[in-house]
Amino acid sequence: NAGVMQNPRHLVRRRGQEARLRCSPVKGHSHVYWYRQLPEEGLKFMVYLQKENIIDESGMPKERFSAEFPKEGPSILRIQQVVRGDSAAYFCASSPQGEDTQYFGPGTRLTVL
Amino acid sequence: GIQVEQSPPDLILQEGANSTLRCNFSDSVNNLQWFHQNPWGQLINLFYIPSGTKQNGRLSATTVATERYSLLYISSSQTTDSGVYFCAVEISGNTGKLIFGQGTTLQVKP
């Protein structure tokens, strides 16, 4: 009974490269959320997705960031042309239809050199 | 927007002591969760508690929704309880977005 899976757990990129973060929700969960935790700060909401739909992206930076949750496969958070300020822990959470509880993955720690 | 305030910001306990962590929020909510972030950075679900009281071992939580606060009780603390405790809320009628407090950093000394 696997929980939320995220990979990679650690990712190092140089400035200007692309970062792809993957999230596999709990089996049967159709709602996925992404959060970002900057160093020494709390978690901030980024985006809420259901299969093939973005429901709320009010926390996503306007440029370079995108997210998807395709019909098949994991949810992807993509950061283009990374900058040092993107260094953070990125957490994915999932919930089943009709339930509010969000279950969090172990996070991906992105370091931009 | 909604404000989520946690207190105290930092707490140092001797092993075996009890503690109470508080979370105040400024608007009606339909979801409130408590999390423990361990020293390795992993977020552990503790409670889903939009109202009422729940207990799980040495931990218990109470949310008084009408007065907009929640309390997390840790009894007989252990060194493994160290880490950061977050409260997170979802505003009533919102789309599932959790708003996190700034956390309480707990250190339990042996």
mmCIF file of C-alpha atoms in Angstrom:
data_model
loop_
_atom_site.group_PDB
_atom_site.id
_atom_site.type_symbol
_atom_site.label_atom_id
_atom_site.label_comp_id
_atom_site.label_asym_id
_atom_site.label_seq_id
_atom_site.Cartn_x
_atom_site.Cartn_y
_atom_site.Cartn_z
ATOM 1 C CA ASN A 1 0.000 0.000 0.000
ATOM 2 C CA ALA A 2 2.428 2.630 -1.275
ATOM 3 C CA GLY A 3 2.044 6.245 -0.274
ATOM 4 C CA VAL A 4 2.845 9.256 -2.414
ATOM 5 C CA MET A 5 6.065 8.683 -4.330
ATOM 6 C CA GLN A 6 8.325 11.463 -5.503
ATOM 7 C CA ASN A 7 11.452 11.272 -7.590
ATOM 8 C CA PRO A 8 14.141 12.156 -7.671
ATOM 9 C CA ARG A 9 14.597 12.775 -3.962
ATOM 10 C CA HIS A 10 17.522 15.081 -4.634
ATOM 11 C CA LEU A 11 18.173 17.022 -7.813
ATOM 12 C CA VAL A 12 21.098 19.276 -8.631
ATOM 13 C CA ARG A 13 20.916 21.630 -11.588
ATOM 14 C CA ARG A 14 23.049 24.469 -12.880
ATOM 15 C CA ARG A 15 21.519 27.852 -13.565
ATOM 16 C CA GLY A 16 19.661 27.838 -16.869
ATOM 17 C CA GLN A 17 18.932 24.097 -16.932
ATOM 18 C CA GLU A 18 15.522 22.488 -16.669
ATOM 19 C CA ALA A 19 14.251 20.593 -13.634
ATOM 20 C CA ARG A 20 11.550 17.913 -13.847
ATOM 21 C CA LEU A 21 10.012 16.670 -10.628
ATOM 22 C CA ARG A 22 7.737 13.637 -10.633
ATOM 23 C CA CYS A 23 4.943 12.673 -8.297
ATOM 24 C CA SER A 24 2.972 9.429 -8.242
ATOM 25 C CA PRO A 25 -0.099 9.838 -6.015
ATOM 26 C CA VAL A 26 -1.512 7.186 -3.757
ATOM 27 C CA LYS A 27 -3.196 4.553 -5.930
ATOM 28 C CA GLY A 28 -6.767 5.632 -6.556
ATOM 29 C CA HIS A 29 -6.217 9.283 -5.640
ATOM 30 C CA SER A 30 -7.302 11.670 -8.375
ATOM 31 C CA HIS A 31 -6.228 14.974 -6.803
ATOM 32 C CA VAL A 32 -2.618 16.174 -6.720
ATOM 33 C CA TYR A 33 -1.161 19.252 -5.039
ATOM 34 C CA TRP A 34 2.313 20.745 -5.222
ATOM 35 C CA TYR A 35 3.878 22.822 -2.429
ATOM 36 C CA ARG A 36 7.248 24.521 -2.118
ATOM 37 C CA GLN A 37 9.297 24.982 1.040
ATOM 38 C CA LEU A 38 12.016 27.580 0.737
ATOM 39 C CA PRO A 39 14.917 27.354 3.221
ATOM 40 C CA GLU A 40 13.868 28.243 6.775
ATOM 41 C CA GLU A 41 10.274 28.866 5.682
ATOM 42 C CA GLY A 42 6.934 27.115 5.843
ATOM 43 C CA LEU A 43 5.232 25.390 2.947
ATOM 44 C CA LYS A 44 3.497 27.423 0.242
ATOM 45 C CA PHE A 45 0.820 26.116 -2.081
ATOM 46 C CA MET A 46 1.711 26.122 -5.772
ATOM 47 C CA VAL A 47 -0.878 24.234 -7.814
ATOM 48 C CA TYR A 48 -3.819 21.825 -7.542
ATOM 49 C CA LEU A 49 -4.499 19.366 -10.357
ATOM 50 C CA GLN A 50 -6.955 16.661 -11.197
ATOM 51 C CA LYS A 51 -6.451 14.238 -14.059
ATOM 52 C CA GLU A 52 -5.740 16.318 -17.192
ATOM 53 C CA ASN A 53 -6.981 19.515 -15.517
ATOM 54 C CA ILE A 54 -5.411 22.380 -13.580
ATOM 55 C CA ILE A 55 -7.893 23.395 -10.892
ATOM 56 C CA ASP A 56 -5.982 26.146 -9.073
ATOM 57 C CA GLU A 57 -2.565 27.492 -10.052
ATOM 58 C CA SER A 58 -2.716 30.649 -7.960
ATOM 59 C CA GLY A 59 0.569 29.819 -6.217
ATOM 60 C CA MET A 60 2.613 29.155 -9.333
ATOM 61 C CA PRO A 61 5.187 31.735 -10.413
ATOM 62 C CA LYS A 62 4.011 33.333 -13.647
ATOM 63 C CA GLU A 63 7.051 32.332 -15.667
ATOM 64 C CA ARG A 64 9.209 29.216 -16.045
ATOM 65 C CA PHE A 65 6.972 26.947 -13.922
ATOM 66 C CA SER A 66 4.400 24.516 -15.270
ATOM 67 C CA ALA A 67 2.597 21.443 -13.975
ATOM 68 C CA GLU A 68 0.609 18.625 -15.469
ATOM 69 C CA PHE A 69 -1.210 15.500 -14.339
ATOM 70 C CA PRO A 70 -1.840 13.410 -17.438
ATOM 71 C CA LYS A 71 -4.429 10.688 -17.816
ATOM 72 C CA GLU A 72 -1.669 8.099 -17.518
ATOM 73 C CA GLY A 73 1.511 8.458 -15.527
ATOM 74 C CA PRO A 74 2.778 10.696 -12.752
ATOM 75 C CA SER A 75 2.239 14.386 -12.193
ATOM 76 C CA ILE A 76 5.157 16.502 -13.389
ATOM 77 C CA LEU A 77 6.328 19.862 -12.043
ATOM 78 C CA ARG A 78 8.610 21.449 -14.584
ATOM 79 C CA ILE A 79 10.902 24.389 -13.958
ATOM 80 C CA GLN A 80 12.615 25.892 -16.974
ATOM 81 C CA GLN A 81 15.829 27.931 -16.861
ATOM 82 C CA VAL A 82 16.314 27.407 -13.133
ATOM 83 C CA VAL A 83 17.790 30.150 -10.972
ATOM 84 C CA ARG A 84 19.373 29.929 -7.516
ATOM 85 C CA GLY A 85 16.174 31.188 -5.919
ATOM 86 C CA ASP A 86 14.400 28.019 -7.099
ATOM 87 C CA SER A 87 16.458 25.964 -4.629
ATOM 88 C CA ALA A 88 13.895 24.497 -2.263
ATOM 89 C CA ALA A 89 12.093 21.361 -1.210
ATOM 90 C CA TYR A 90 9.126 20.576 -3.443
ATOM 91 C CA PHE A 91 6.397 18.444 -1.913
ATOM 92 C CA CYS A 92 3.578 16.678 -3.662
ATOM 93 C CA ALA A 93 0.379 15.621 -1.918
ATOM 94 C CA SER A 94 -2.622 13.639 -3.046
ATOM 95 C CA SER A 95 -6.180 13.069 -1.898
ATOM 96 C CA PRO A 96 -9.022 10.849 -3.062
ATOM 97 C CA GLN A 97 -12.240 12.155 -4.555
ATOM 98 C CA GLY A 98 -14.577 13.423 -1.838
ATOM 99 C CA GLU A 99 -12.002 13.518 0.950
ATOM 100 C CA ASP A 100 -10.144 16.566 2.255
ATOM 101 C CA THR A 101 -7.139 14.894 3.881
ATOM 102 C CA GLN A 102 -3.952 15.435 1.904
ATOM 103 C CA TYR A 103 -1.183 12.839 2.091
ATOM 104 C CA PHE A 104 2.309 14.130 1.459
ATOM 105 C CA GLY A 105 5.242 12.584 -0.322
ATOM 106 C CA PRO A 106 8.850 12.697 0.910
ATOM 107 C CA GLY A 107 9.695 15.708 -1.236
ATOM 108 C CA THR A 108 12.313 16.531 -3.858
ATOM 109 C CA ARG A 109 15.152 18.739 -2.753
ATOM 110 C CA LEU A 110 16.291 20.906 -5.646
ATOM 111 C CA THR A 111 19.663 22.610 -5.485
ATOM 112 C CA VAL A 112 20.596 25.110 -8.174
ATOM 113 C CA LEU A 113 24.304 25.785 -8.481
ATOM 114 C CA GLY B 1 -6.148 36.172 2.957
ATOM 115 C CA ILE B 2 -6.440 33.804 5.885
ATOM 116 C CA GLN B 3 -3.817 34.069 8.610
ATOM 117 C CA VAL B 4 -2.495 30.948 10.330
ATOM 118 C CA GLU B 5 -0.431 31.608 13.412
ATOM 119 C CA GLN B 6 1.355 28.994 15.470
ATOM 120 C CA SER B 7 2.779 29.343 18.933
ATOM 121 C CA PRO B 8 5.241 29.060 20.420
ATOM 122 C CA PRO B 9 7.720 29.375 17.526
ATOM 123 C CA ASP B 10 10.333 27.365 19.409
ATOM 124 C CA LEU B 11 10.110 24.931 22.295
ATOM 125 C CA ILE B 12 12.772 23.008 24.192
ATOM 126 C CA LEU B 13 11.674 20.156 26.425
ATOM 127 C CA GLN B 14 13.283 17.587 28.612
ATOM 128 C CA GLU B 15 12.403 14.013 27.673
ATOM 129 C CA GLY B 16 9.242 12.930 29.443
ATOM 130 C CA ALA B 17 7.688 16.393 29.617
ATOM 131 C CA ASN B 18 4.296 17.330 28.178
ATOM 132 C CA SER B 19 3.601 20.199 25.796
ATOM 133 C CA THR B 20 0.796 22.043 24.045
ATOM 134 C CA LEU B 21 1.162 23.629 20.626
ATOM 135 C CA ARG B 22 -1.391 26.125 19.399
ATOM 136 C CA CYS B 23 -2.700 27.097 15.967
ATOM 137 C CA ASN B 24 -4.939 30.143 15.493
ATOM 138 C CA PHE B 25 -6.647 30.849 12.187
ATOM 139 C CA SER B 26 -8.537 33.909 11.035
ATOM 140 C CA ASP B 27 -11.364 32.452 8.913
ATOM 141 C CA SER B 28 -13.757 29.519 8.771
ATOM 142 C CA VAL B 29 -12.108 26.324 7.604
ATOM 143 C CA ASN B 30 -13.299 22.960 6.334
ATOM 144 C CA ASN B 31 -9.982 21.188 6.707
ATOM 145 C CA LEU B 32 -7.296 21.382 9.363
ATOM 146 C CA GLN B 33 -4.315 19.082 9.485
ATOM 147 C CA TRP B 34 -1.338 18.756 11.819
ATOM 148 C CA PHE B 35 1.993 17.580 10.445
ATOM 149 C CA HIS B 36 5.360 16.677 11.899
ATOM 150 C CA GLN B 37 8.408 17.445 9.764
ATOM 151 C CA ASN B 38 11.213 15.273 11.071
ATOM 152 C CA PRO B 39 14.890 16.264 10.972
ATOM 153 C CA TRP B 40 15.227 14.486 7.608
ATOM 154 C CA GLY B 41 12.606 16.789 6.113
ATOM 155 C CA GLN B 42 9.787 14.281 5.728
ATOM 156 C CA LEU B 43 6.245 15.484 6.414
ATOM 157 C CA ILE B 44 4.235 13.074 8.518
ATOM 158 C CA ASN B 45 0.449 13.343 8.752
ATOM 159 C CA LEU B 46 -0.566 13.496 12.404
ATOM 160 C CA PHE B 47 -4.232 14.459 12.382
ATOM 161 C CA TYR B 48 -7.032 15.528 10.099
ATOM 162 C CA ILE B 49 -9.146 17.479 12.560
ATOM 163 C CA PRO B 50 -11.442 20.261 11.270
ATOM 164 C CA SER B 51 -13.359 20.000 14.569
ATOM 165 C CA GLY B 52 -13.515 17.912 17.711
ATOM 166 C CA THR B 53 -10.866 15.854 19.474
ATOM 167 C CA LYS B 54 -8.737 12.940 18.329
ATOM 168 C CA GLN B 55 -6.067 10.879 20.017
ATOM 169 C CA ASN B 56 -3.285 8.743 18.614
ATOM 170 C CA GLY B 57 -0.967 7.270 21.220
ATOM 171 C CA ARG B 58 0.887 10.037 23.039
ATOM 172 C CA LEU B 59 -0.516 12.676 20.709
ATOM 173 C CA SER B 60 -3.930 14.255 20.764
ATOM 174 C CA ALA B 61 -5.497 17.235 19.061
ATOM 175 C CA THR B 62 -8.504 19.424 19.630
ATOM 176 C CA THR B 63 -10.013 21.933 17.229
ATOM 177 C CA VAL B 64 -12.617 24.471 18.323
ATOM 178 C CA ALA B 65 -13.806 25.675 14.946
ATOM 179 C CA THR B 66 -16.181 28.320 16.332
ATOM 180 C CA GLU B 67 -13.276 29.972 18.162
ATOM 181 C CA ARG B 68 -10.819 29.364 15.324
ATOM 182 C CA TYR B 69 -8.053 27.526 17.071
ATOM 183 C CA SER B 70 -6.549 24.070 17.334
ATOM 184 C CA LEU B 71 -4.282 22.534 19.949
ATOM 185 C CA LEU B 72 -1.809 19.684 19.621
ATOM 186 C CA TYR B 73 -0.862 17.891 22.827
ATOM 187 C CA ILE B 74 2.301 15.852 23.145
ATOM 188 C CA SER B 75 2.592 13.804 26.316
ATOM 189 C CA SER B 76 5.671 12.049 27.698
ATOM 190 C CA SER B 77 7.803 13.545 24.946
ATOM 191 C CA GLN B 78 10.633 11.532 23.382
ATOM 192 C CA THR B 79 13.715 12.640 21.480
ATOM 193 C CA THR B 80 12.120 11.280 18.299
ATOM 194 C CA ASP B 81 9.385 13.914 18.683
ATOM 195 C CA SER B 82 11.927 16.583 17.744
ATOM 196 C CA GLY B 83 11.301 18.490 14.543
ATOM 197 C CA VAL B 84 8.892 21.089 13.256
ATOM 198 C CA TYR B 85 5.143 20.850 13.780
ATOM 199 C CA PHE B 86 2.947 22.494 11.178
ATOM 200 C CA CYS B 87 -0.708 23.332 11.251
ATOM 201 C CA ALA B 88 -2.398 23.745 7.855
ATOM 202 C CA VAL B 89 -5.929 24.847 7.006
ATOM 203 C CA GLU B 90 -8.167 24.928 3.963
ATOM 204 C CA ILE B 91 -10.590 27.819 3.793
ATOM 205 C CA SER B 92 -14.275 26.897 3.613
ATOM 206 C CA GLY B 93 -15.407 26.820 0.004
ATOM 207 C CA ASN B 94 -11.849 26.827 -1.288
ATOM 208 C CA THR B 95 -10.388 24.493 -3.880
ATOM 209 C CA GLY B 96 -8.256 22.289 -1.651
ATOM 210 C CA LYS B 97 -5.352 24.654 -1.137
ATOM 211 C CA LEU B 98 -3.757 24.200 2.292
ATOM 212 C CA ILE B 99 -2.408 27.301 4.016
ATOM 213 C CA PHE B 100 0.434 26.449 6.391
ATOM 214 C CA GLY B 101 1.471 28.168 9.565
ATOM 215 C CA GLN B 102 5.112 28.962 10.156
ATOM 216 C CA GLY B 103 5.537 25.981 12.445
ATOM 217 C CA THR B 104 6.700 25.247 15.970
ATOM 218 C CA THR B 105 10.243 23.909 16.223
ATOM 219 C CA LEU B 106 10.436 21.361 19.030
ATOM 220 C CA GLN B 107 13.652 20.042 20.502
ATOM 221 C CA VAL B 108 13.412 17.230 23.042
ATOM 222 C CA LYS B 109 16.569 16.727 25.059
ATOM 223 C CA PRO B 110 17.493 13.360 26.586
#
